Amino acid sequence: MTLKLTNVTKRFGSATAVDNLSLEIPEKQIFGFLGANGAGKTTTFRMILGLMDLTEGSISWNDDSINYSKSHLIGYLPEERGLYPKLTVKDQLVYLGRLRGMQKNDIISEMDAWLEKFHVPEYRDKKVEELSKGNQQKIQFISAVIHKPKLLILDEPFSGLDPVNVEQLKKAVVELKEAGTSIVFSSHRMEHVEELCEHLCILHHGTPVVHGGLKEVKRSFGKKNVVVRAD
Ligand code: ATP
């Protein structure tokens, strides 16, 4: 299912957050959006998800416009984390899985498989607030993938995490890709994008500076004066 953005523009009043962005995101690959703070990555994701209207342009997925009837096929890890601190991990994931229309037994078996994969089966009955930031991020990640989406959108998934947690999440992302999920993620850091993505887009002040295959982008990136801040 190719995701296609055509002349996508988003303005907030007189400020342009995303300016005339056109690209195709191939299916079953990992696609990266690289850019500094305010480059327009989150705004682009919100438009892809149908959470925000476009000022101009169009977005289609498999030649169809994206709307809420497809939301069960999409997983989203937002930049602002949204877990309920007082719930246990199990209650949190059951709640979010039920919102996705899943049966409780399916949610629990998926949850157990993921907790096992992250080597933290004992977190099942812990309250979210008892977990470290890195482990909360894993729970947030599980909540984005528990319903086995075809398209997974991850907004700064590695931001603020220690290297061990980053590696575990990267491994999970690669496994999902190998299982056939199309993944789009954003980062401030070239090394994350370089390691994971076949294709990428560099955004700078809302403008797509360059996009395409990794090698080709790296070649043109070297010639452009774009600053991507390290976090
Ligand atoms: P970050 O890494 O900081 O999340 P980003 O690349 O995701 O940055 P966006 O959050 O998409 O960038 O923001 C792009 C621009 O649009 C910024 O200048 C931001 O201030 C502006 N912006 C985003 N949302 C709104 C809004 N609801 N109202 C007004 N301006 C907004």
Tab-separated table of N, CA and C in Angstrom, residues 83-191:
chain	number	residue	atom	x	y	z
A	83	LEU	N	0.082	7.757	28.064
A	83	LEU	CA	-0.323	6.598	28.860
A	83	LEU	C	-1.027	7.081	30.133
A	84	TYR	N	-1.789	6.183	30.752
A	84	TYR	CA	-2.461	6.505	32.011
A	84	TYR	C	-1.583	6.010	33.159
A	85	PRO	N	-0.975	6.913	33.912
A	85	PRO	CA	0.040	6.510	34.905
A	85	PRO	C	-0.470	5.555	35.975
A	86	LYS	N	-1.759	5.659	36.324
A	86	LYS	CA	-2.273	4.847	37.441
A	86	LYS	C	-2.736	3.462	36.998
A	87	LEU	N	-2.829	3.231	35.701
A	87	LEU	CA	-3.263	1.899	35.249
A	87	LEU	C	-2.082	0.938	35.222
A	88	THR	N	-2.372	-0.354	35.388
A	88	THR	CA	-1.302	-1.337	35.172
A	88	THR	C	-1.072	-1.439	33.663
A	89	VAL	N	0.084	-1.989	33.328
A	89	VAL	CA	0.412	-2.164	31.912
A	89	VAL	C	-0.683	-2.979	31.228
A	90	LYS	N	-1.107	-4.045	31.887
A	90	LYS	CA	-2.143	-4.900	31.288
A	90	LYS	C	-3.446	-4.113	31.071
A	91	ASP	N	-3.904	-3.404	32.106
A	91	ASP	CA	-5.171	-2.662	31.967
A	91	ASP	C	-5.047	-1.574	30.894
A	92	GLN	N	-3.875	-0.939	30.860
A	92	GLN	CA	-3.615	0.091	29.855
A	92	GLN	C	-3.752	-0.482	28.433
A	93	LEU	N	-3.103	-1.623	28.220
A	93	LEU	CA	-3.093	-2.189	26.863
A	93	LEU	C	-4.442	-2.808	26.511
A	94	VAL	N	-5.108	-3.397	27.507
A	94	VAL	CA	-6.451	-3.939	27.233
A	94	VAL	C	-7.383	-2.785	26.836
A	95	TYR	N	-7.289	-1.694	27.571
A	95	TYR	CA	-8.144	-0.540	27.269
A	95	TYR	C	-7.896	-0.030	25.838
A	96	LEU	N	-6.600	0.165	25.517
A	96	LEU	CA	-6.285	0.705	24.189
A	96	LEU	C	-6.608	-0.305	23.082
A	97	GLY	N	-6.378	-1.590	23.357
A	97	GLY	CA	-6.699	-2.629	22.377
A	97	GLY	C	-8.197	-2.722	22.125
A	98	ARG	N	-8.992	-2.569	23.202
A	98	ARG	CA	-10.464	-2.628	23.037
A	98	ARG	C	-10.938	-1.455	22.173
A	99	LEU	N	-10.276	-0.291	22.344
A	99	LEU	CA	-10.640	0.851	21.496
A	99	LEU	C	-10.379	0.551	20.020
A	100	ARG	N	-9.424	-0.343	19.769
A	100	ARG	CA	-9.113	-0.758	18.395
A	100	ARG	C	-10.015	-1.894	17.932
A	101	GLY	N	-10.970	-2.289	18.777
A	101	GLY	CA	-11.920	-3.336	18.387
A	101	GLY	C	-11.400	-4.746	18.599
A	102	MET	N	-10.331	-4.889	19.397
A	102	MET	CA	-9.770	-6.242	19.595
A	102	MET	C	-10.470	-6.978	20.739
A	103	GLN	N	-10.403	-8.297	20.666
A	103	GLN	CA	-10.897	-9.137	21.764
A	103	GLN	C	-9.854	-9.161	22.874
A	104	LYS	N	-10.340	-9.265	24.136
A	104	LYS	CA	-9.416	-9.207	25.271
A	104	LYS	C	-8.338	-10.300	25.205
A	105	ASN	N	-8.727	-11.523	24.833
A	105	ASN	CA	-7.739	-12.614	24.788
A	105	ASN	C	-6.629	-12.341	23.783
A	106	ASP	N	-7.024	-11.762	22.644
A	106	ASP	CA	-6.015	-11.444	21.615
A	106	ASP	C	-5.068	-10.357	22.113
A	107	ILE	N	-5.644	-9.385	22.811
A	107	ILE	CA	-4.806	-8.294	23.333
A	107	ILE	C	-3.780	-8.875	24.301
A	108	ILE	N	-4.254	-9.753	25.187
A	108	ILE	CA	-3.351	-10.275	26.213
A	108	ILE	C	-2.267	-11.158	25.595
A	109	SER	N	-2.616	-11.952	24.603
A	109	SER	CA	-1.547	-12.794	24.042
A	109	SER	C	-0.541	-11.954	23.246
A	110	GLU	N	-1.013	-10.921	22.544
A	110	GLU	CA	-0.074	-10.005	21.860
A	110	GLU	C	0.807	-9.286	22.881
A	111	MET	N	0.161	-8.793	23.949
A	111	MET	CA	0.913	-8.055	24.979
A	111	MET	C	1.998	-8.938	25.574
A	112	ASP	N	1.643	-10.170	25.918
A	112	ASP	CA	2.631	-11.067	26.537
A	112	ASP	C	3.797	-11.333	25.576
A	113	ALA	N	3.488	-11.500	24.293
A	113	ALA	CA	4.554	-11.759	23.316
A	113	ALA	C	5.500	-10.558	23.242
A	114	TRP	N	4.940	-9.348	23.258
A	114	TRP	CA	5.788	-8.151	23.178
A	114	TRP	C	6.612	-7.961	24.456
A	115	LEU	N	5.972	-8.158	25.599
A	115	LEU	CA	6.717	-7.974	26.861
A	115	LEU	C	7.871	-8.971	26.944
A	116	GLU	N	7.619	-10.171	26.444
A	116	GLU	CA	8.661	-11.202	26.402
A	116	GLU	C	9.791	-10.737	25.467
A	117	LYS	N	9.412	-10.229	24.319
A	117	LYS	CA	10.402	-9.768	23.342
A	117	LYS	C	11.276	-8.652	23.924
A	118	PHE	N	10.660	-7.798	24.744
A	118	PHE	CA	11.421	-6.701	25.358
A	118	PHE	C	12.065	-7.133	26.691
A	119	HIS	N	11.985	-8.420	27.002
A	119	HIS	CA	12.589	-8.989	28.229
A	119	HIS	C	12.018	-8.371	29.507
A	120	VAL	N	10.726	-8.003	29.493
A	120	VAL	CA	10.131	-7.430	30.704
A	120	VAL	C	8.748	-8.036	31.000
A	121	PRO	N	8.638	-9.387	31.015
A	121	PRO	CA	7.307	-9.972	31.234
A	121	PRO	C	6.706	-9.569	32.587
A	122	GLU	N	7.587	-9.252	33.541
A	122	GLU	CA	7.102	-8.920	34.889
A	122	GLU	C	6.406	-7.549	34.952
A	123	TYR	N	6.462	-6.756	33.868
A	123	TYR	CA	5.821	-5.435	33.892
A	123	TYR	C	4.308	-5.507	33.709
A	124	ARG	N	3.826	-6.647	33.304
A	124	ARG	CA	2.400	-6.865	33.070
A	124	ARG	C	1.508	-6.239	34.157
A	125	ASP	N	1.864	-6.471	35.418
A	125	ASP	CA	0.995	-6.018	36.509
A	125	ASP	C	1.540	-4.784	37.235
A	126	LYS	N	2.528	-4.145	36.652
A	126	LYS	CA	3.043	-2.907	37.268
A	126	LYS	C	2.248	-1.714	36.770
A	127	LYS	N	2.160	-0.702	37.641
A	127	LYS	CA	1.521	0.536	37.176
A	127	LYS	C	2.473	1.266	36.247
A	128	VAL	N	1.921	1.914	35.253
A	128	VAL	CA	2.726	2.652	34.273
A	128	VAL	C	3.673	3.624	34.973
A	129	GLU	N	3.178	4.300	36.023
A	129	GLU	CA	4.007	5.321	36.696
A	129	GLU	C	5.225	4.727	37.395
A	130	GLU	N	5.223	3.406	37.609
A	130	GLU	CA	6.368	2.770	38.274
A	130	GLU	C	7.510	2.483	37.286
A	131	LEU	N	7.249	2.621	36.007
A	131	LEU	CA	8.259	2.266	35.006
A	131	LEU	C	9.135	3.458	34.645
A	132	SER	N	10.364	3.147	34.205
A	132	SER	CA	11.259	4.213	33.741
A	132	SER	C	10.706	4.793	32.437
A	133	LYS	N	11.272	5.917	32.050
A	133	LYS	CA	10.830	6.567	30.806
A	133	LYS	C	11.000	5.627	29.603
A	134	GLY	N	12.142	4.927	29.569
A	134	GLY	CA	12.410	4.013	28.457
A	134	GLY	C	11.408	2.875	28.410
A	135	ASN	N	11.057	2.356	29.591
A	135	ASN	CA	10.100	1.249	29.616
A	135	ASN	C	8.673	1.738	29.326
A	136	GLN	N	8.363	2.956	29.739
A	136	GLN	CA	7.052	3.515	29.364
A	136	GLN	C	6.964	3.658	27.843
A	137	GLN	N	8.103	4.006	27.246
A	137	GLN	CA	8.109	4.154	25.789
A	137	GLN	C	7.839	2.810	25.101
A	138	LYS	N	8.354	1.742	25.707
A	138	LYS	CA	8.086	0.410	25.127
A	138	LYS	C	6.589	0.095	25.210
A	139	ILE	N	5.966	0.463	26.331
A	139	ILE	CA	4.520	0.199	26.478
A	139	ILE	C	3.739	1.030	25.454
A	140	GLN	N	4.193	2.265	25.278
A	140	GLN	CA	3.540	3.121	24.274
A	140	GLN	C	3.714	2.506	22.873
A	141	PHE	N	4.889	1.965	22.632
A	141	PHE	CA	5.155	1.314	21.342
A	141	PHE	C	4.230	0.102	21.176
A	142	ILE	N	4.125	-0.715	22.226
A	142	ILE	CA	3.244	-1.900	22.137
A	142	ILE	C	1.807	-1.456	21.852
A	143	SER	N	1.391	-0.359	22.489
A	143	SER	CA	0.006	0.082	22.261
A	143	SER	C	-0.199	0.536	20.808
A	144	ALA	N	0.889	0.975	20.154
A	144	ALA	CA	0.763	1.400	18.741
A	144	ALA	C	0.726	0.213	17.786
A	145	VAL	N	1.230	-0.944	18.233
A	145	VAL	CA	1.351	-2.075	17.289
A	145	VAL	C	0.487	-3.286	17.676
A	146	ILE	N	-0.213	-3.183	18.805
A	146	ILE	CA	-0.898	-4.369	19.350
A	146	ILE	C	-1.956	-4.919	18.384
A	147	HIS	N	-2.532	-4.036	17.566
A	147	HIS	CA	-3.578	-4.475	16.629
A	147	HIS	C	-2.996	-4.836	15.266
A	148	LYS	N	-1.668	-4.985	15.180
A	148	LYS	CA	-0.976	-5.388	13.951
A	148	LYS	C	-1.326	-4.496	12.762
A	149	PRO	N	-1.008	-3.206	12.885
A	149	PRO	CA	-1.335	-2.285	11.781
A	149	PRO	C	-0.514	-2.580	10.533
A	150	LYS	N	-1.054	-2.171	9.394
A	150	LYS	CA	-0.319	-2.322	8.129
A	150	LYS	C	0.639	-1.147	7.942
A	151	LEU	N	0.222	0.003	8.487
A	151	LEU	CA	1.049	1.213	8.416
A	151	LEU	C	1.310	1.691	9.846
A	152	LEU	N	2.580	1.913	10.159
A	152	LEU	CA	2.947	2.325	11.515
A	152	LEU	C	3.676	3.660	11.438
A	153	ILE	N	3.159	4.645	12.188
A	153	ILE	CA	3.772	5.976	12.173
A	153	ILE	C	4.363	6.260	13.551
A	154	LEU	N	5.658	6.503	13.591
A	154	LEU	CA	6.366	6.677	14.862
A	154	LEU	C	6.981	8.074	14.892
A	155	ASP	N	6.484	8.923	15.804
A	155	ASP	CA	6.995	10.295	15.869
A	155	ASP	C	8.098	10.370	16.922
A	156	GLU	N	9.323	10.539	16.481
A	156	GLU	CA	10.501	10.616	17.355
A	156	GLU	C	10.536	9.453	18.363
A	157	PRO	N	10.503	8.218	17.881
A	157	PRO	CA	10.398	7.089	18.816
A	157	PRO	C	11.612	6.914	19.718
A	158	PHE	N	12.766	7.431	19.302
A	158	PHE	CA	13.993	7.183	20.076
A	158	PHE	C	14.404	8.382	20.920
A	159	SER	N	13.618	9.437	20.839
A	159	SER	CA	14.010	10.673	21.501
A	159	SER	C	14.077	10.506	23.023
A	160	GLY	N	15.202	10.889	23.602
A	160	GLY	CA	15.356	10.868	25.058
A	160	GLY	C	15.579	9.496	25.659
A	161	LEU	N	15.793	8.473	24.837
A	161	LEU	CA	15.987	7.117	25.386
A	161	LEU	C	17.470	6.777	25.486
A	162	ASP	N	17.793	5.890	26.433
A	162	ASP	CA	19.191	5.473	26.527
A	162	ASP	C	19.494	4.461	25.416
A	163	PRO	N	20.790	4.237	25.141
A	163	PRO	CA	21.166	3.411	23.990
A	163	PRO	C	20.589	1.988	24.012
A	164	VAL	N	20.439	1.393	25.195
A	164	VAL	CA	19.904	0.022	25.257
A	164	VAL	C	18.448	0.007	24.789
A	165	ASN	N	17.662	0.963	25.280
A	165	ASN	CA	16.259	1.038	24.860
A	165	ASN	C	16.143	1.383	23.379
A	166	VAL	N	17.030	2.251	22.905
A	166	VAL	CA	17.005	2.594	21.474
A	166	VAL	C	17.242	1.334	20.646
A	167	GLU	N	18.226	0.545	21.031
A	167	GLU	CA	18.544	-0.679	20.275
A	167	GLU	C	17.370	-1.654	20.291
A	168	GLN	N	16.734	-1.819	21.444
A	168	GLN	CA	15.595	-2.753	21.522
A	168	GLN	C	14.448	-2.291	20.627
A	169	LEU	N	14.190	-0.993	20.644
A	169	LEU	CA	13.093	-0.488	19.801
A	169	LEU	C	13.444	-0.603	18.313
A	170	LYS	N	14.698	-0.322	17.979
A	170	LYS	CA	15.104	-0.439	16.572
A	170	LYS	C	14.925	-1.874	16.077
A	171	LYS	N	15.319	-2.811	16.921
A	171	LYS	CA	15.192	-4.224	16.553
A	171	LYS	C	13.710	-4.575	16.308
A	172	ALA	N	12.861	-4.056	17.189
A	172	ALA	CA	11.421	-4.321	17.027
A	172	ALA	C	10.897	-3.718	15.725
A	173	VAL	N	11.373	-2.524	15.398
A	173	VAL	CA	10.936	-1.855	14.168
A	173	VAL	C	11.360	-2.683	12.941
A	174	VAL	N	12.594	-3.167	12.967
A	174	VAL	CA	13.092	-3.956	11.832
A	174	VAL	C	12.292	-5.261	11.710
A	175	GLU	N	11.986	-5.882	12.830
A	175	GLU	CA	11.198	-7.129	12.781
A	175	GLU	C	9.808	-6.880	12.193
A	176	LEU	N	9.210	-5.768	12.561
A	176	LEU	CA	7.878	-5.457	12.026
A	176	LEU	C	7.948	-5.228	10.517
A	177	LYS	N	8.997	-4.543	10.091
A	177	LYS	CA	9.169	-4.344	8.639
A	177	LYS	C	9.309	-5.695	7.937
A	178	GLU	N	10.112	-6.566	8.526
A	178	GLU	CA	10.323	-7.872	7.884
A	178	GLU	C	9.035	-8.686	7.848
A	179	ALA	N	8.134	-8.400	8.788
A	179	ALA	CA	6.839	-9.092	8.797
A	179	ALA	C	5.844	-8.429	7.843
A	180	GLY	N	6.267	-7.346	7.152
A	180	GLY	CA	5.409	-6.752	6.119
A	180	GLY	C	4.731	-5.448	6.487
A	181	THR	N	5.124	-4.830	7.618
A	181	THR	CA	4.515	-3.549	8.007
A	181	THR	C	5.239	-2.403	7.289
A	182	SER	N	4.472	-1.418	6.839
A	182	SER	CA	5.074	-0.194	6.285
A	182	SER	C	5.272	0.770	7.450
A	183	ILE	N	6.478	1.299	7.580
A	183	ILE	CA	6.787	2.107	8.764
A	183	ILE	C	7.326	3.473	8.349
A	184	VAL	N	6.784	4.510	8.983
A	184	VAL	CA	7.261	5.867	8.746
A	184	VAL	C	7.669	6.424	10.099
A	185	PHE	N	8.878	6.937	10.207
A	185	PHE	CA	9.255	7.516	11.499
A	185	PHE	C	10.035	8.799	11.324
A	186	SER	N	10.077	9.583	12.414
A	186	SER	CA	10.805	10.852	12.342
A	186	SER	C	11.937	10.850	13.338
A	187	SER	N	12.936	11.644	13.022
A	187	SER	CA	14.076	11.751	13.922
A	187	SER	C	14.816	13.048	13.655
A	188	HIS	N	15.584	13.468	14.684
A	188	HIS	CA	16.510	14.592	14.490
A	188	HIS	C	17.863	14.079	14.026
A	189	ARG	N	18.044	12.771	14.127
A	189	ARG	CA	19.412	12.254	14.004
A	189	ARG	C	19.600	11.388	12.768
A	190	MET	N	20.576	11.797	11.962
A	190	MET	CA	20.864	11.091	10.715
A	190	MET	C	21.214	9.631	10.993
A	191	GLU	N	21.897	9.357	12.097
A	191	GLU	CA	22.361	7.971	12.300
A	191	GLU	C	21.191	6.985	12.471
